[in-house]
Coordinates of C-alpha atoms in Angstrom, one line a residue:
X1 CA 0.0 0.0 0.0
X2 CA 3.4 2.6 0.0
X3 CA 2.3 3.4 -3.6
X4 CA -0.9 5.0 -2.4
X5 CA 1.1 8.2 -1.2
X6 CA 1.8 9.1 -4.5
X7 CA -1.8 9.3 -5.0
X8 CA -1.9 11.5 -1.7
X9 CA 1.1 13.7 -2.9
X10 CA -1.0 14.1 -6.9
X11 CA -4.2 15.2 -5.4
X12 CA -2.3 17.5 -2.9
X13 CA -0.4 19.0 -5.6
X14 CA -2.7 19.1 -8.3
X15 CA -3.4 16.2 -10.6
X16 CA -3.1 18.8 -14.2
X17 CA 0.8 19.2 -12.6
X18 CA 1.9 16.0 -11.1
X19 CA 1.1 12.1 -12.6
X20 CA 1.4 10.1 -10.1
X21 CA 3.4 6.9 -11.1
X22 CA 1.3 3.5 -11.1
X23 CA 1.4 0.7 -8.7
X24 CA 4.0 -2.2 -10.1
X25 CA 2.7 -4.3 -7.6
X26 CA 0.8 -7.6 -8.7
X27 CA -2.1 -7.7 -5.8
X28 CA -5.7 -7.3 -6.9
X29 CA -5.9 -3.5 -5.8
X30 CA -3.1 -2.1 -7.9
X31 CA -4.3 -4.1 -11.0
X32 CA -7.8 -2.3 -10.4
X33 CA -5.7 1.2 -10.2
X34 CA -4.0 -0.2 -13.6
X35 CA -6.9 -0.3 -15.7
X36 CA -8.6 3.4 -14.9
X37 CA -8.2 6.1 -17.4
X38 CA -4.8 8.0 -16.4
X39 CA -4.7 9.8 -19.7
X40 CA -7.3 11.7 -20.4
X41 CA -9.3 12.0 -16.6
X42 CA -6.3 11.9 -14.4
X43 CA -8.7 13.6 -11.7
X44 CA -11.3 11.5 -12.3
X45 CA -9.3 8.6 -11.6
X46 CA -7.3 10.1 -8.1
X47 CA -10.7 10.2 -7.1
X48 CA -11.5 6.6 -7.7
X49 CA -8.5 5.4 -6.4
X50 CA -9.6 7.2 -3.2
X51 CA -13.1 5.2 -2.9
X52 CA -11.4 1.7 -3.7
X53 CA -8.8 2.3 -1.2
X54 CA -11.3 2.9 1.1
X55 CA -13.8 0.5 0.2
X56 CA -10.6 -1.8 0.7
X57 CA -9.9 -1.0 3.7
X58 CA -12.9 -1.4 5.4
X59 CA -13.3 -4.9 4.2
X60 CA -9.9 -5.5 5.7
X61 CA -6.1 -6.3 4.7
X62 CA -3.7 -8.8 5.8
X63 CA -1.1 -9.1 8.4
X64 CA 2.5 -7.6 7.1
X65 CA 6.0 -9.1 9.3
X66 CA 8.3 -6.4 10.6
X67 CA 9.8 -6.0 7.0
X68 CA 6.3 -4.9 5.4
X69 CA 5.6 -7.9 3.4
X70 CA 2.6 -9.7 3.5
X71 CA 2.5 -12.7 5.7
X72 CA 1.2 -16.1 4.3
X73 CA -1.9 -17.0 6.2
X74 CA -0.6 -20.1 7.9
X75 CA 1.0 -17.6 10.2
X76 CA -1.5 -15.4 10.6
X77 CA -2.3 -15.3 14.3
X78 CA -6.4 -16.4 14.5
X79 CA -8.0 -14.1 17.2
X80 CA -9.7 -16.0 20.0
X81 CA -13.6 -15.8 19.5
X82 CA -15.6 -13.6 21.7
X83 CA -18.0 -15.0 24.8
X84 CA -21.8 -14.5 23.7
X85 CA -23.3 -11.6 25.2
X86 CA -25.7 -11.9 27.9
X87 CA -27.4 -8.4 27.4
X88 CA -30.4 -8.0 24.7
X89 CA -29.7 -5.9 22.0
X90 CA -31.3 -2.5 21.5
X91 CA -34.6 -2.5 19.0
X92 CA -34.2 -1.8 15.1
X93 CA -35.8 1.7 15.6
X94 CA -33.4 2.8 18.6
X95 CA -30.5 1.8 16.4
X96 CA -31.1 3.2 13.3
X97 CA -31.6 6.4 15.4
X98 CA -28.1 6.0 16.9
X99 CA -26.3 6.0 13.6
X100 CA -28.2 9.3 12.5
X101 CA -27.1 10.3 15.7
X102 CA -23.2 10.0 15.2
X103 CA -23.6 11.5 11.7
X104 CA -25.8 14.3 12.0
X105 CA -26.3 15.1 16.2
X106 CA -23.5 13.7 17.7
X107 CA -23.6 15.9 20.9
X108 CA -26.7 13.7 21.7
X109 CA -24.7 10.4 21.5
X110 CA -23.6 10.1 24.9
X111 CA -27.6 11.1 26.0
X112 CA -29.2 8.0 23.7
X113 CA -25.9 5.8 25.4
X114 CA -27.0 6.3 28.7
X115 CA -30.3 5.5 28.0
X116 CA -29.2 2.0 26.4
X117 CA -27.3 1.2 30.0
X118 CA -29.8 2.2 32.3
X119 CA -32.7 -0.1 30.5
X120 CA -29.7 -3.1 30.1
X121 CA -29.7 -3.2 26.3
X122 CA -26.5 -2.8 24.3
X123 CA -25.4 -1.8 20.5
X124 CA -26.0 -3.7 17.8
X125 CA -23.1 -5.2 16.3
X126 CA -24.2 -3.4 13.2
X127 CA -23.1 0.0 14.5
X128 CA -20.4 -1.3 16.7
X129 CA -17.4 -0.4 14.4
X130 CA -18.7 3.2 13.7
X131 CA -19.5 3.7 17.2
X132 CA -15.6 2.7 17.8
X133 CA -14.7 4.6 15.7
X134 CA -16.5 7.8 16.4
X135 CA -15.2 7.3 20.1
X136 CA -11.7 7.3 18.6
X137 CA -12.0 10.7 16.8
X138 CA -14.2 12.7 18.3
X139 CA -14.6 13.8 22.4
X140 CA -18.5 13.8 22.5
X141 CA -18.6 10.4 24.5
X142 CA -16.4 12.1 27.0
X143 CA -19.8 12.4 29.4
X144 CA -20.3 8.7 29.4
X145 CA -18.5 6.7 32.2
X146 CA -16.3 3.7 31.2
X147 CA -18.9 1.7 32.8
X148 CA -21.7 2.7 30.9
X149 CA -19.6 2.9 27.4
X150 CA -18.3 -0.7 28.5
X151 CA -22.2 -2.1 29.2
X152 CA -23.3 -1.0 26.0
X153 CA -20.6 -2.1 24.1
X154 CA -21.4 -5.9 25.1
X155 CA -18.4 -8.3 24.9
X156 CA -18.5 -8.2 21.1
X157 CA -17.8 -4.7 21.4
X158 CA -15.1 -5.1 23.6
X159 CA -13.2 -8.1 22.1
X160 CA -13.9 -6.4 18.6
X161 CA -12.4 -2.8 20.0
X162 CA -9.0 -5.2 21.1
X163 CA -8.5 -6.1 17.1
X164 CA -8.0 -2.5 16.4
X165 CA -5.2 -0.6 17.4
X166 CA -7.2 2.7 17.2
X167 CA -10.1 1.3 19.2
X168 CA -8.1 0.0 22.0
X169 CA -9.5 2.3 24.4
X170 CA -12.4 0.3 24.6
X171 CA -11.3 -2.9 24.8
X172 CA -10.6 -2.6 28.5
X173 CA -14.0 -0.7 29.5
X174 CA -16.2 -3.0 31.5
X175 CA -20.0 -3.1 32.4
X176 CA -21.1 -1.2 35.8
X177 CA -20.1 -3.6 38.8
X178 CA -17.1 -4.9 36.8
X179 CA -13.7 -4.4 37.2
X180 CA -11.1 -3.4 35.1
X181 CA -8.9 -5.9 34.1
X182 CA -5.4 -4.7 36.0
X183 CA -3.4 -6.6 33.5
X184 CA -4.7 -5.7 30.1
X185 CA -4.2 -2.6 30.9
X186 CA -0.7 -3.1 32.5
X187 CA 0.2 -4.1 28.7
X188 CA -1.7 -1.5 26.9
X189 CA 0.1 1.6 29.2
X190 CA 3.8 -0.3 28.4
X191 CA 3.4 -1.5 24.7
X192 CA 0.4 1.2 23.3
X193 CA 0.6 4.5 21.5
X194 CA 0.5 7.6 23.5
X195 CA -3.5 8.3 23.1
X196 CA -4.1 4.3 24.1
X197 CA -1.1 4.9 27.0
X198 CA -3.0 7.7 28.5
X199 CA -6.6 5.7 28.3
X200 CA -4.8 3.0 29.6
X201 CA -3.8 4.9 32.8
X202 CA -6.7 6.3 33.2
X203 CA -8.6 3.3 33.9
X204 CA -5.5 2.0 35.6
X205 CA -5.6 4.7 37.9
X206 CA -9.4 4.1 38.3
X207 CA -9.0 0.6 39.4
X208 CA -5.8 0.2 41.2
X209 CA -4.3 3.9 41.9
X210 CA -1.8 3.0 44.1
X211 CA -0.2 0.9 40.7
X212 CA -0.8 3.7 38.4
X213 CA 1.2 6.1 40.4
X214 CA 4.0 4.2 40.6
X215 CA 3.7 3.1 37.1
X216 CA 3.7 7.0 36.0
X217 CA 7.1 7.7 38.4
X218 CA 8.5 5.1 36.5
X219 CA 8.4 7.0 33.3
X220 CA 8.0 10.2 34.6
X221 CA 11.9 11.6 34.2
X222 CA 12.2 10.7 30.2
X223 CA 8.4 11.8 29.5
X224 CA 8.1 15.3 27.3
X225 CA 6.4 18.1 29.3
X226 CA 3.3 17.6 27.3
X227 CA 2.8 14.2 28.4
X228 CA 4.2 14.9 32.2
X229 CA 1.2 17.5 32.2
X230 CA -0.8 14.6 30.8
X231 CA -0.3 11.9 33.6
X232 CA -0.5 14.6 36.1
X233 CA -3.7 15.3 35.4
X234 CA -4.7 11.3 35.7
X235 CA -4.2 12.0 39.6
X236 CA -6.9 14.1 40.2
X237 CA -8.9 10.1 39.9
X238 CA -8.7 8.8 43.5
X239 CA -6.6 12.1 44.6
X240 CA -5.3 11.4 48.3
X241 CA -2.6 11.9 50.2
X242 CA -0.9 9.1 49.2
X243 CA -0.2 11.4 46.0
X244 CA 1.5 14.3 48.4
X245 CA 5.0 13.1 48.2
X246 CA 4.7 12.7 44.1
X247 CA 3.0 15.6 43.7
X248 CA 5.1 17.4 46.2
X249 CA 8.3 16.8 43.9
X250 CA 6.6 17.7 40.8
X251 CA 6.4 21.5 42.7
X252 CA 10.0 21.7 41.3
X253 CA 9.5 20.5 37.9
X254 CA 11.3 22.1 34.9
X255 CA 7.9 22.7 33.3
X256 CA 5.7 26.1 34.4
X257 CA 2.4 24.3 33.1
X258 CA 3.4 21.1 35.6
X259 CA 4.3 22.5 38.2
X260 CA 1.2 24.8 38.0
X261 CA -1.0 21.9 37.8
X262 CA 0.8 20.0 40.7
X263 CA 0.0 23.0 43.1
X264 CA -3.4 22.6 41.8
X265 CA -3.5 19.0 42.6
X266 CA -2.3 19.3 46.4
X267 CA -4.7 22.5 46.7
X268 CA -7.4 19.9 46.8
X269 CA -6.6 18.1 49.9
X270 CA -6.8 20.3 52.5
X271 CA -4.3 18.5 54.7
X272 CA -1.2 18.6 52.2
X273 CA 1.9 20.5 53.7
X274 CA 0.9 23.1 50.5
X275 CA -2.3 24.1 52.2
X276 CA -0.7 24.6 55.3
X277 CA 2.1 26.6 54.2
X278 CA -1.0 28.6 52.6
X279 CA -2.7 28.3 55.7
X280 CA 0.7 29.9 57.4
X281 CA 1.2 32.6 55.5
X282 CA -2.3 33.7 55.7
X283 CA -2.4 33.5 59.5
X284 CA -0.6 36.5 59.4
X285 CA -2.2 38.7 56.7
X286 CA -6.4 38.0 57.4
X287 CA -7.7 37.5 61.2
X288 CA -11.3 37.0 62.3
X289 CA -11.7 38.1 65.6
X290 CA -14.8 38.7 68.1
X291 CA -14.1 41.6 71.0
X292 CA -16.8 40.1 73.5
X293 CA -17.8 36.4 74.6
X294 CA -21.0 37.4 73.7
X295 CA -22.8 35.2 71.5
X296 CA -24.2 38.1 69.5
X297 CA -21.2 39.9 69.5
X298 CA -20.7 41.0 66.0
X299 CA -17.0 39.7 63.6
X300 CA -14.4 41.7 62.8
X301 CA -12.3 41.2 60.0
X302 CA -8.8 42.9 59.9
X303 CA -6.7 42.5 56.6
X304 CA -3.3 42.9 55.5
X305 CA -2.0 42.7 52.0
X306 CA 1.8 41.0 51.6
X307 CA 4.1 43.8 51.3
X308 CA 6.6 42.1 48.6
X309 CA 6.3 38.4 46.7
X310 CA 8.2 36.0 48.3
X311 CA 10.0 33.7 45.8
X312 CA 9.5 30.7 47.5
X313 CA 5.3 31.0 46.9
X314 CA 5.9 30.9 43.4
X315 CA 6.6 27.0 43.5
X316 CA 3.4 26.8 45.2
X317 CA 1.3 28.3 42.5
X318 CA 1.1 31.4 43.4
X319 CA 1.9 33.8 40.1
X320 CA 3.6 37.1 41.1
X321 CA 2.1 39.1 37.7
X322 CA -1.5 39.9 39.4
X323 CA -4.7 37.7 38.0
X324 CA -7.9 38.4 38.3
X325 CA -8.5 42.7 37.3
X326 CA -7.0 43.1 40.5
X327 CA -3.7 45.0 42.0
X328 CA -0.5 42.7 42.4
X329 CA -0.7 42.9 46.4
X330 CA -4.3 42.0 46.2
X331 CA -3.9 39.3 43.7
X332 CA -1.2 37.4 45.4
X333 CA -3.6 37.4 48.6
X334 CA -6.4 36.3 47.2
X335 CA -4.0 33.3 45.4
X336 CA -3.0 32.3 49.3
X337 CA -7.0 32.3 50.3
X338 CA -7.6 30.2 47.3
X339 CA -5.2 27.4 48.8
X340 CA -5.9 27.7 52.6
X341 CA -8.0 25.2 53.9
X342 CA -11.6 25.8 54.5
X343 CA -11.1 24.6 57.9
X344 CA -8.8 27.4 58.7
X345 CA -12.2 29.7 59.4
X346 CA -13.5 27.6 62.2
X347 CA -13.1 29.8 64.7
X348 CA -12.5 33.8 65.5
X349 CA -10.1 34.7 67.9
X350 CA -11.4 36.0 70.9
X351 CA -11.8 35.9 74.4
X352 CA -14.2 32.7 73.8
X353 CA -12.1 31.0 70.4
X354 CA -15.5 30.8 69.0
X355 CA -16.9 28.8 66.5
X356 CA -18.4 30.7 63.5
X357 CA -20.0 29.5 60.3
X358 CA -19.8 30.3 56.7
X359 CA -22.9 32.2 56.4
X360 CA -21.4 34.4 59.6
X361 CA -18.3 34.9 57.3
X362 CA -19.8 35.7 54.3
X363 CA -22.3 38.7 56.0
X364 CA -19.2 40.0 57.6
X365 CA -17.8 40.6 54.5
X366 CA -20.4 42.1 52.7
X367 CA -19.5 45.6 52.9
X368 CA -15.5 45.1 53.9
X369 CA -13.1 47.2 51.8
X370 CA -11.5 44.0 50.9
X371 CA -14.8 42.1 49.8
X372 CA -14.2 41.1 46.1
X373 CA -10.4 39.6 46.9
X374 CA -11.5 37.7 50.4
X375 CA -15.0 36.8 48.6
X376 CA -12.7 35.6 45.6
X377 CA -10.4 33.8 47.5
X378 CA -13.1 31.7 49.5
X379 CA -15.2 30.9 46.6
X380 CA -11.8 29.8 44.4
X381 CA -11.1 27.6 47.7
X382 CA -14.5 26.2 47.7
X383 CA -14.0 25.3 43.7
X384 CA -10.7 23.8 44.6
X385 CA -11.5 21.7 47.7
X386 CA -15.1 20.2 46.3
X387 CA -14.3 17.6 48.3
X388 CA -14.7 19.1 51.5
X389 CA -17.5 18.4 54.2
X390 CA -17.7 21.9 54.1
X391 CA -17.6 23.2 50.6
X392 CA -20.9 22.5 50.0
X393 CA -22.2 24.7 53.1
X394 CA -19.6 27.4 51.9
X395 CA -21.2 27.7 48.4
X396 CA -24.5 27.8 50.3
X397 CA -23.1 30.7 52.2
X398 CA -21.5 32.6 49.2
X399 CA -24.1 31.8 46.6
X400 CA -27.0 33.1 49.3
X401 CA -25.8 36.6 49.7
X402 CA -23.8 37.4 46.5
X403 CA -26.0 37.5 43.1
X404 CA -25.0 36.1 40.2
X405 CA -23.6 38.5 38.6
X406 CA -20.8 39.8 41.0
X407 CA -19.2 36.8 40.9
X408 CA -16.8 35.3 38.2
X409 CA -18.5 32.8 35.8
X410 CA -16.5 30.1 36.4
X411 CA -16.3 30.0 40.3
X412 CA -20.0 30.8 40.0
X413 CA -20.5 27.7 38.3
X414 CA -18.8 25.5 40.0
X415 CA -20.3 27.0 43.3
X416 CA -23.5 26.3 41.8
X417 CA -22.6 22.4 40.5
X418 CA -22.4 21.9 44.8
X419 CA -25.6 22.6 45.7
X420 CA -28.3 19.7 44.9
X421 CA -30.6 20.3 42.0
X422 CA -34.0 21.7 43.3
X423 CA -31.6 24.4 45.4
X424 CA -29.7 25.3 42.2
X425 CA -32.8 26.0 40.3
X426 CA -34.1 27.5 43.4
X427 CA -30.9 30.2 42.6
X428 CA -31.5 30.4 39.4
X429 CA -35.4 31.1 39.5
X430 CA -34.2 34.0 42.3
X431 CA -32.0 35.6 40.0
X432 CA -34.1 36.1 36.5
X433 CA -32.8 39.2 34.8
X434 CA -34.4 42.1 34.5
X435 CA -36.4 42.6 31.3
X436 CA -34.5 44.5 28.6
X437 CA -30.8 43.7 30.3
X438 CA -29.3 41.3 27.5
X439 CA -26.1 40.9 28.8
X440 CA -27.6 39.3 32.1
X441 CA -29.9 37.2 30.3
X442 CA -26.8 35.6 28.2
X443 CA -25.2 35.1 31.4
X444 CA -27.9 33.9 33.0
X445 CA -28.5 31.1 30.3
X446 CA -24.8 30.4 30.3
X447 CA -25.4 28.9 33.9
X448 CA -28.6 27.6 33.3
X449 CA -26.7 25.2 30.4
X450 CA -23.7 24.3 32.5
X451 CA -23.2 21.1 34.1
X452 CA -25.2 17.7 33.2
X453 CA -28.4 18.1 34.6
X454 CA -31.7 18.3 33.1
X455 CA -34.2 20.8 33.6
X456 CA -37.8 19.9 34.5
X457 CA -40.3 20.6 32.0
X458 CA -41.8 24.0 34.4
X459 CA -38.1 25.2 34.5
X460 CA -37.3 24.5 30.7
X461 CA -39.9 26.3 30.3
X462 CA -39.1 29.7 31.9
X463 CA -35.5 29.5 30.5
X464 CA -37.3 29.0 26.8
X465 CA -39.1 32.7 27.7
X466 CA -36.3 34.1 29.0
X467 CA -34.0 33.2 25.4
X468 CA -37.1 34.4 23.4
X469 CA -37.4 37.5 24.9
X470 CA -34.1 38.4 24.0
X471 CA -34.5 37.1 20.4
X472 CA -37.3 39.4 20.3
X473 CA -36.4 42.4 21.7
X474 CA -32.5 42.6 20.8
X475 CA -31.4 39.9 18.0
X476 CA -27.9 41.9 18.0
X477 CA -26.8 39.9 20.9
X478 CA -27.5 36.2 19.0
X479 CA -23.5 36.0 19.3
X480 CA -23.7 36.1 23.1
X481 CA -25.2 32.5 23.7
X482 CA -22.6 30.4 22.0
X483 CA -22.8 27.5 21.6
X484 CA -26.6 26.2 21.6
X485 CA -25.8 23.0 22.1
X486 CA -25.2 23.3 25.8
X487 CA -28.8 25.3 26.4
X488 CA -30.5 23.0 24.0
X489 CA -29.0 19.7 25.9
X490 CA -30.4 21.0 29.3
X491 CA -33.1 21.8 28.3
X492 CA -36.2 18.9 29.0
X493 CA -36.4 17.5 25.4
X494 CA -40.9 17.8 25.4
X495 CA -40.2 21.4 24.8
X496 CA -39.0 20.6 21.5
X497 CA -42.6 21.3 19.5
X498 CA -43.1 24.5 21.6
X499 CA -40.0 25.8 20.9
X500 CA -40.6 25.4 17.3
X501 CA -43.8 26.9 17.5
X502 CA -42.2 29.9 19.3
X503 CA -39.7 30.5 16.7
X504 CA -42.1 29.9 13.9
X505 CA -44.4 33.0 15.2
X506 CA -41.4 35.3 15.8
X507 CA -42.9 38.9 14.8
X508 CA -39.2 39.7 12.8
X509 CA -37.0 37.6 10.6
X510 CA -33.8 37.1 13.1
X511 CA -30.6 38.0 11.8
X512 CA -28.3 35.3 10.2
X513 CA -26.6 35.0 13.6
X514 CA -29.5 34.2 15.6
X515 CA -30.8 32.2 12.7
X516 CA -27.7 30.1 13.0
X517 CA -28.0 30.0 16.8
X518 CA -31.8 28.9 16.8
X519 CA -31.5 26.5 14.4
X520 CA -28.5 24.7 15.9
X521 CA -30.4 25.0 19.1
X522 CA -33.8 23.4 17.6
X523 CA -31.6 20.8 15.8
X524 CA -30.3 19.3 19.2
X525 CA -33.4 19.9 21.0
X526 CA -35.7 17.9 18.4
X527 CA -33.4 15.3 17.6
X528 CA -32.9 14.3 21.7
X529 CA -36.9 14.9 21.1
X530 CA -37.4 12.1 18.6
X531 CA -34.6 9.7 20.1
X532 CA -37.1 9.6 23.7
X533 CA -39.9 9.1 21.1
X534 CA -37.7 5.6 19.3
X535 CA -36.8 4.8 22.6
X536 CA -40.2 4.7 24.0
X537 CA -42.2 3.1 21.3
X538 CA -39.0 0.4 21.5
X539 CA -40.6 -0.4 24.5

């Protein structure tokens, strides 16, 4: 197949300027290639070439030796025949849905997946290969577990993905309840590529972690900084303390992005010797104190910005060019608060020590002259240590008396992603925009799409009003919402015909961006629509 890349190198070029020179091998496929018309519609015949060769290699190819020759097929190695599978197979109707799905809605993939594992069907060996594949090029099926992708891929999927070097990181996946087999993927993370390597750890790290850390010290000195930053990031699967002393060595690492990510890392376990070097530090710049032993006795907090960066917080994440909009003295304070335990609040100082909660904090801090780097700092913390028995009750405290639009996106999303469902649409439903104030609405619907969830039907259907009313009023702002796909996945998929409806009886034409943006949105939103419908009438 080497004389295929002078096809490649003619169509790159330009077929009018380059003939490519024709296969003098004797197999079947270069005697096809022979016989086209090279003379007269040299395009015409690059182009054939190209549906043969694929056509060819989809039905398959043989087995070359080290040298690249074809192997005779007495020493072709037979793969071992797959167990039957125990689960049913999903209906005809659910499966022709899921291969429109991976051509033309693939964001709804994982949705239709998860629906196959919870109601104990799997894939029909049909769609298995492009399924595989799909997985292998695209990161849509990132939302579904290994267990769920392992379930629905049956043990035909499985064994199949293990015949194919670019589908290997499926082979290993298992069905919920199973475990990983420790091996398998002892040989895939020593003998695989580097995508299959890093699958391979993964799920290595899921099932034995202990194993996979010492399997990524092993390699970790001779690894490019790209791939260190890689396997770092596998810790944050099981992250304990048994990860400190690693992690704690990777502070020093040659590489800014590492090292960044290994302060990250320790930031989430409160008890690491980072967080209390953070803790430290702190303790000398930010005191809560109560004058009286009274209970009602309101809190004082005093603050103190570092006068100069110390060089030694720089190995611990702390960046001495200020983040954030804010000054650099500011900036490198709010960093430290970021990293200090939530713990570290307990208690005031005082004649009593007392013992004070978030929500005490939090009011305290409401009008101090410091309140957007020390309200910063504790809701960053709260991101960082999700974890914690008390982040949750934090990000309560935080989300309770600060709207949503003093906060930063991000931390407000993630402050949001720790409160249980019917309180985070309680939130949301308290902070509607005010009529007429685009830039809060796209905001607004911004959170309202984050995170996995999805909406009730009553909710769905006040976030449907509230993107309307926009469309209506200003269609400037289309650009705002991107991307649909998000809003149009949370949304609960019976509000599919009613959205249509609404968009149908727009009093203006919308402009081509919002055009692009509504149709995208009721794309999604009738296509996860119709796949409930197959499902259902699937039985």
């Amino acid at each position: 197949m080497e004389w295929w890349q002078g096809f490649v190198s003619a169509a790159l070029v330009g077929s009018n300027r380059q003939t490519p020179a024709l296969p003098q091998t004797s197999d079947a496929l270069a005697g096809l290639v022979r016989q086209l018309d090279w003379g007269s519609e040299p395009a015409t015949a690059i182009l054939s070439v190209a549906g043969t060769v694929a056509l060819y290699q989809q039905v398959g190819w043989r087995p070359t030796s080290g040298a690249g020759q074809e192997t005779d097929a007495a020493h072709w190695e037979v793969p071992q025949p797959c167990d039957p599978d125990q689960l049913p197979c999903c209906s005809p109707q659910v499966a022709r849905y899921l291969d429109t799905l991976l051509d033309e809605y693939p964001q709804v993939v994982a949705e239709l997946l998860s629906l196959m594992a919870e109601s104990g069907q799997r894939v029909p060996p049909k769609c298995l290969p492009k399924l595989l594949a799909f997985g292998a090029q695209r990161s849509e099926l990132a939302p579904v577990s290994g267990d769920v992708l392992g379930a629905v891929l049956g043990r035909r999927g499985r064994w199949l993905a293990a015949q194919n070097p670019n589908w290997h990181y499926a082979s290993g996946l298992q069905g919920k309840g199973a475990a990983d087999d420790v091996s398998m993927l002892r040989s895939r993370w020593y003998t695989g590529g580097r995508q299959a390597r890093l699958q391979a750890i993964r799920q290595w790290r899921q099932a034995e972690p202990e194993g996979a850390r010492a399997a990524i010290a092993e390699t970790w000195a001779s690894a490019a900084w790209r791939d260190r930053e890689a396997l770092l990031s596998t810790l944050a699967i099981h992250l304990s303390l048994a990860d400190e002393p690693f992690l704690e060595e990777a502070l020093a690492d040659r590489a800014k992005n590492v090292r960044q990510q290994a302060a990250n890392l320790l930031s989430r376990l409160p008890a690491s010797q980072l967080c209390q070097r953070m803790a430290e530090r702190v303790r000398q710049l930010v005191t809560l104190s109560v004058d009286s032993a009274n209970a009602d006795a309101s809190l004082a907090i005093e603050v103190d910005l570092p006068e100069a960066f110390d060089r030694t917080w720089a190995q611990d994440g702390i960046s001495q060019p200020p983040l954030n909009g804010l000054g650099e003295r500011a900036s490198w304070l709010q960093q430290m608060l970021a990293k200090t335990p939530l713990t570290h609040w307990q208690f005031a100082e005082g004649p009593s020590n007392r013992l004070v909660e978030p929500q005490t904090i939090v009011e305290a801090v409401a009008a101090h002259e410091w309140r957007a780097v020390l309200l910063g700092g504790w809701a960053l913390a709260v991101s960082q240590q999700q974890q914690s028995e008390q982040a949750a009750v934090w990000a309560q405290a935080l989300l309770h008396q600060f709207g949503a639009y003093e906060l930063e996106e991000t931390v407000l999303k993630t402050l949001l992603l720790l409160l249980p469902l019917p309180m985070r649409e309680g939130y949301l439903r308290s902070q509607l925009p005010q009529p007429n104030n685009d830039r809060n609405v796209a905001h607004w619907l911004r959170l309202v799409a984050e995170g996995s969830q999805r909406w009730d039907f009553d909710f769905s259907r006040i976030v449907l009003a509230q993107l309307m009313a926009v469309v209506e009023n200003k269609p400037k702002y289309g650009e705002l919402f991107r991307p649909p796909v998000s809003l149009a996945m949370a949304l609960h998929p019976g509000l599919a015909a009613e959205a249509s409806q609404r968009v149908r009886l727009l009093p203006q034409k919308p402009t081509a961006t919002w055009q692009r943006f509504l149709d995208e949105f009721l794309g999604v939103l009738n296509a996860r629509w119709q796949m409930y419908q197959a499902f259902a009438e699937s039985g």
